[in-house]
Amino acid sequence: MLRVVEISKAFGGANRRAVLNAVNLDVSAGEYIAVMGESGVGKSTMLNIIAGLEAPDTGEVMLDGVNLVRLPDDELTRLRREQMGCVFQAFHVLPYLSVAQNVELPLALLRTDVASMRDRVSEMLNAVGLGSRGDSMPRELSGGELQRVAIARALVHRPKVVLADEPTGNLDPDTAGQILSLLKSQIKENGAAGILVTHSPDAAQTADRTLKLTSAGLISI
C-alpha cells in the first residue's frame, strides 16, 4: 500500500549534512508500525517526505502505485487532504475556530454532508475524551487537550495513511494509552497504513512491529 523507496535527504549549503540515506519502507493496509531512533537522525523529516511536505533529494514515495514525489503540487495537496491524517509535534490547531470546527475541517474540505459530519466529529471528540469541549476555543485548552484535538482531526475523515510524530508527548500515561489504542483501532478498522514516530518504548510496543532509523537506514528491532 505505502512504499518508501531509496529516500535520501540532505540539508545545508556547501557542507551538506545527510539526514536520510537510501531509506526503504513498506507498510501494508491495516499495518501499524513504530519508528524509533536518536534525535536528529531524520524521523520527522521522513514523515514530512511521506506526507509530501518536503521533497526528497532522491527516491520515491508510492501510495497504491502512485508516486507522490512526481505529483504536481495541486494533486499532491488534494491527495494529502483526502487520504492522509497527520499528527505532528506542533499541534497546528487553528486558534480562531472552536474545537469542533477544528476537528470537522477535513470533512468540510471533503464536502461531507452536515449531519454525517456532526455525527463523526462527535464520535471522535468522545473517543479522545473531549466530548464536552466542542464549543471551547483552543486558548481555553491545555497542551494535552490541544494534542487530543489534533489527533481527532487527523482521524476524523478515516484516512488511508496515518502519520503520527510523538502524538502522546504532552499526555499523561493513562490518556496516552487511550490515544495509542485509538490510533491503532482506527488504523485497523479503516485498513490504513500507520506510522508512529516515538521515543517511548511503551508507545512502540503498541505497534505491530518496531523499526529503528539509523544513518544506514531502517532496521528491525
Short mmCIF file of C-alpha atoms in Angstrom, two decimals:
data_model
loop_
_atom_site.label_atom_id
_atom_site.label_comp_id
_atom_site.label_asym_id
_atom_site.label_seq_id
_atom_site.Cartn_x
_atom_site.Cartn_y
_atom_site.Cartn_z
CA MET A 1 0.00 0.00 0.00
CA LEU A 2 2.65 2.52 1.13
CA ARG A 3 6.21 2.13 -0.13
CA VAL A 4 9.21 4.33 0.54
CA VAL A 5 11.95 3.54 -1.96
CA GLU A 6 15.58 4.65 -1.52
CA ILE A 7 14.70 8.03 0.01
CA SER A 8 17.66 10.31 0.68
CA LYS A 9 17.73 13.86 2.03
CA ALA A 10 20.50 16.30 2.97
CA PHE A 11 20.38 19.86 4.30
CA GLY A 12 22.79 22.78 4.18
CA GLY A 13 24.86 24.62 1.61
CA ALA A 14 28.38 23.71 0.58
CA ASN A 15 28.80 21.37 3.56
CA ARG A 16 25.54 19.48 3.18
CA ARG A 17 24.56 17.16 6.03
CA ALA A 18 22.92 13.89 5.05
CA VAL A 19 19.87 13.15 7.20
CA LEU A 20 18.31 10.24 5.34
CA ASN A 21 20.35 7.79 3.31
CA ALA A 22 18.58 5.37 0.94
CA VAL A 23 15.67 4.66 3.33
CA ASN A 24 13.27 1.88 2.33
CA LEU A 25 9.96 1.06 3.99
CA ASP A 26 6.86 -0.98 3.16
CA VAL A 27 3.63 -0.62 5.14
CA SER A 28 0.63 -2.79 4.31
CA ALA A 29 -3.02 -1.79 4.59
CA GLY A 30 -4.08 -2.12 8.22
CA GLU A 31 -0.48 -2.29 9.44
CA TYR A 32 0.69 -0.06 12.28
CA ILE A 33 4.45 0.39 12.69
CA ALA A 34 6.59 2.34 15.14
CA VAL A 35 9.81 4.10 14.20
CA MET A 36 12.39 4.92 16.87
CA GLY A 37 15.87 6.43 16.68
CA GLU A 38 18.26 9.02 18.04
CA SER A 39 17.29 12.71 17.99
CA GLY A 40 18.33 14.32 14.73
CA VAL A 41 18.52 11.08 12.77
CA GLY A 42 15.70 12.21 10.46
CA LYS A 43 12.49 10.63 11.79
CA SER A 44 10.40 13.79 11.40
CA THR A 45 11.98 14.51 8.03
CA MET A 46 10.97 11.05 6.85
CA LEU A 47 7.36 11.69 7.90
CA ASN A 48 7.37 15.08 6.18
CA ILE A 49 8.58 13.47 2.96
CA ILE A 50 5.93 10.73 3.13
CA ALA A 51 3.29 13.42 3.71
CA GLY A 52 4.56 15.42 0.74
CA LEU A 53 5.52 18.40 2.90
CA GLU A 54 9.19 18.07 1.90
CA ALA A 55 10.71 16.71 -1.28
CA PRO A 56 13.44 14.06 -1.10
CA ASP A 57 16.72 14.58 -2.92
CA THR A 58 16.32 11.12 -4.41
CA GLY A 59 13.86 8.26 -4.11
CA GLU A 60 10.15 7.64 -4.35
CA VAL A 61 7.09 7.53 -2.13
CA MET A 62 4.45 5.21 -3.57
CA LEU A 63 0.83 5.10 -2.35
CA ASP A 64 -1.28 2.46 -4.09
CA GLY A 65 1.06 2.65 -7.05
CA VAL A 66 1.08 6.46 -7.32
CA ASN A 67 4.47 8.17 -6.96
CA LEU A 68 3.77 11.13 -4.67
CA VAL A 69 7.16 12.69 -5.39
CA ARG A 70 6.19 13.28 -9.01
CA LEU A 71 2.70 14.65 -8.43
CA PRO A 72 2.03 18.33 -9.23
CA ASP A 73 1.50 20.44 -6.11
CA ASP A 74 -2.28 20.74 -6.54
CA GLU A 75 -2.73 16.98 -6.97
CA LEU A 76 -0.47 16.26 -4.01
CA THR A 77 -2.40 18.73 -1.85
CA ARG A 78 -5.69 17.09 -2.81
CA LEU A 79 -4.36 13.59 -2.12
CA ARG A 80 -2.99 14.65 1.27
CA ARG A 81 -6.31 16.26 2.18
CA GLU A 82 -8.34 13.22 1.15
CA GLN A 83 -6.14 10.28 2.11
CA MET A 84 -3.74 11.35 4.88
CA GLY A 85 -4.08 12.12 8.55
CA CYS A 86 -1.07 13.77 10.19
CA VAL A 87 -0.30 14.46 13.84
CA PHE A 88 2.89 16.45 14.23
CA GLN A 89 4.64 17.82 17.30
CA ALA A 90 3.29 21.31 16.61
CA PHE A 91 -0.47 20.91 17.04
CA HIS A 92 -1.48 23.32 14.23
CA VAL A 93 -4.88 23.79 15.88
CA LEU A 94 -6.45 26.91 14.37
CA PRO A 95 -6.96 29.45 17.18
CA TYR A 96 -9.97 31.20 15.61
CA LEU A 97 -12.03 28.00 15.25
CA SER A 98 -13.75 26.11 18.05
CA VAL A 99 -12.63 22.61 18.98
CA ALA A 100 -15.44 21.04 16.95
CA GLN A 101 -14.74 23.28 13.97
CA ASN A 102 -11.06 22.30 14.05
CA VAL A 103 -11.94 18.61 14.06
CA GLU A 104 -14.54 18.92 11.31
CA LEU A 105 -12.20 20.81 8.97
CA PRO A 106 -11.05 17.73 6.96
CA LEU A 107 -14.68 16.69 6.47
CA ALA A 108 -15.72 20.19 5.44
CA LEU A 109 -12.95 20.28 2.83
CA LEU A 110 -14.28 16.96 1.50
CA ARG A 111 -17.80 18.45 1.31
CA THR A 112 -19.25 15.90 3.72
CA ASP A 113 -22.96 16.43 4.43
CA VAL A 114 -23.66 18.32 7.64
CA ALA A 115 -25.45 15.53 9.52
CA SER A 116 -22.73 12.97 8.82
CA MET A 117 -20.05 15.50 9.68
CA ARG A 118 -21.59 16.34 13.05
CA ASP A 119 -22.02 12.66 13.94
CA ARG A 120 -18.41 11.82 13.06
CA VAL A 121 -16.99 14.86 14.88
CA SER A 122 -18.99 13.97 17.99
CA GLU A 123 -17.75 10.37 17.75
CA MET A 124 -14.11 11.45 17.53
CA LEU A 125 -14.33 14.05 20.30
CA ASN A 126 -15.84 11.45 22.59
CA ALA A 127 -13.10 9.00 21.59
CA VAL A 128 -10.36 11.42 22.69
CA GLY A 129 -12.17 12.44 25.88
CA LEU A 130 -13.28 15.87 24.72
CA GLY A 131 -16.96 15.23 24.12
CA SER A 132 -18.00 18.18 26.24
CA ARG A 133 -15.46 20.63 24.81
CA GLY A 134 -16.68 21.02 21.24
CA ASP A 135 -17.70 24.66 21.72
CA SER A 136 -14.47 25.60 23.54
CA MET A 137 -11.82 27.71 21.87
CA PRO A 138 -8.22 26.46 21.66
CA ARG A 139 -6.99 29.14 24.09
CA GLU A 140 -9.15 27.50 26.77
CA LEU A 141 -7.44 24.12 26.42
CA SER A 142 -4.26 22.71 27.90
CA GLY A 143 -1.39 21.43 25.77
CA GLY A 144 -2.53 17.85 26.27
CA GLU A 145 -6.07 18.72 25.23
CA LEU A 146 -4.82 20.51 22.12
CA GLN A 147 -2.86 17.38 21.23
CA ARG A 148 -6.06 15.35 21.50
CA VAL A 149 -7.86 17.82 19.22
CA ALA A 150 -5.09 17.37 16.64
CA ILE A 151 -5.41 13.58 16.89
CA ALA A 152 -9.19 13.68 16.48
CA ARG A 153 -8.81 15.93 13.43
CA ALA A 154 -6.22 13.61 11.89
CA LEU A 155 -8.52 10.58 12.17
CA VAL A 156 -11.95 12.08 11.55
CA HIS A 157 -12.02 11.51 7.76
CA ARG A 158 -10.81 7.89 8.00
CA PRO A 159 -7.55 8.46 6.11
CA LYS A 160 -5.67 5.74 4.23
CA VAL A 161 -2.35 6.88 5.72
CA VAL A 162 -1.88 7.93 9.37
CA LEU A 163 1.40 9.66 10.28
CA ALA A 164 1.97 10.46 13.96
CA ASP A 165 5.07 12.22 15.29
CA GLU A 166 5.29 11.83 19.08
CA PRO A 167 1.49 12.07 19.40
CA THR A 168 1.47 11.35 23.15
CA GLY A 169 4.35 13.60 24.18
CA ASN A 170 2.07 16.05 26.01
CA LEU A 171 -0.25 13.48 27.56
CA ASP A 172 -0.32 11.76 30.94
CA PRO A 173 0.29 7.98 30.88
CA ASP A 174 -3.39 6.98 31.14
CA THR A 175 -4.51 9.35 28.38
CA ALA A 176 -1.51 8.36 26.26
CA GLY A 177 -2.56 4.73 26.49
CA GLN A 178 -6.10 5.58 25.41
CA ILE A 179 -4.86 7.64 22.45
CA LEU A 180 -2.47 4.92 21.28
CA SER A 181 -5.29 2.40 21.48
CA LEU A 182 -7.49 4.75 19.45
CA LEU A 183 -4.80 5.24 16.80
CA LYS A 184 -4.32 1.51 16.43
CA SER A 185 -8.03 0.72 16.30
CA GLN A 186 -8.72 3.39 13.66
CA ILE A 187 -5.80 2.16 11.52
CA LYS A 188 -7.10 -1.41 11.73
CA GLU A 189 -10.77 -0.55 11.17
CA ASN A 190 -10.06 1.65 8.15
CA GLY A 191 -7.35 -0.50 6.60
CA ALA A 192 -4.91 2.38 6.79
CA ALA A 193 -1.11 2.36 6.75
CA GLY A 194 0.02 3.79 10.10
CA ILE A 195 3.43 5.10 11.11
CA LEU A 196 4.16 6.21 14.67
CA VAL A 197 7.41 8.06 15.41
CA THR A 198 8.23 7.88 19.10
CA HIS A 199 10.99 7.87 21.68
CA SER A 200 8.83 5.85 24.05
CA PRO A 201 9.40 2.07 24.20
CA ASP A 202 5.96 1.73 25.80
CA ALA A 203 4.32 3.53 22.86
CA ALA A 204 6.32 1.46 20.37
CA GLN A 205 5.08 -1.75 21.97
CA THR A 206 1.54 -0.97 20.82
CA ALA A 207 2.61 -1.24 17.16
CA ASP A 208 2.62 -4.38 15.00
CA ARG A 209 6.37 -4.02 14.52
CA THR A 210 9.10 -1.58 15.51
CA LEU A 211 11.90 -0.21 13.35
CA LYS A 212 14.90 1.92 14.23
CA LEU A 213 16.03 4.71 11.91
CA THR A 214 19.82 4.90 11.70
CA SER A 215 22.34 6.59 9.43
CA ALA A 216 22.28 3.37 7.40
CA GLY A 217 18.50 3.28 7.06
CA LEU A 218 15.69 1.44 8.85
CA ILE A 219 16.41 -1.75 10.77
CA SER A 220 14.06 -4.07 12.66
CA ILE A 221 14.34 -4.17 16.45
#
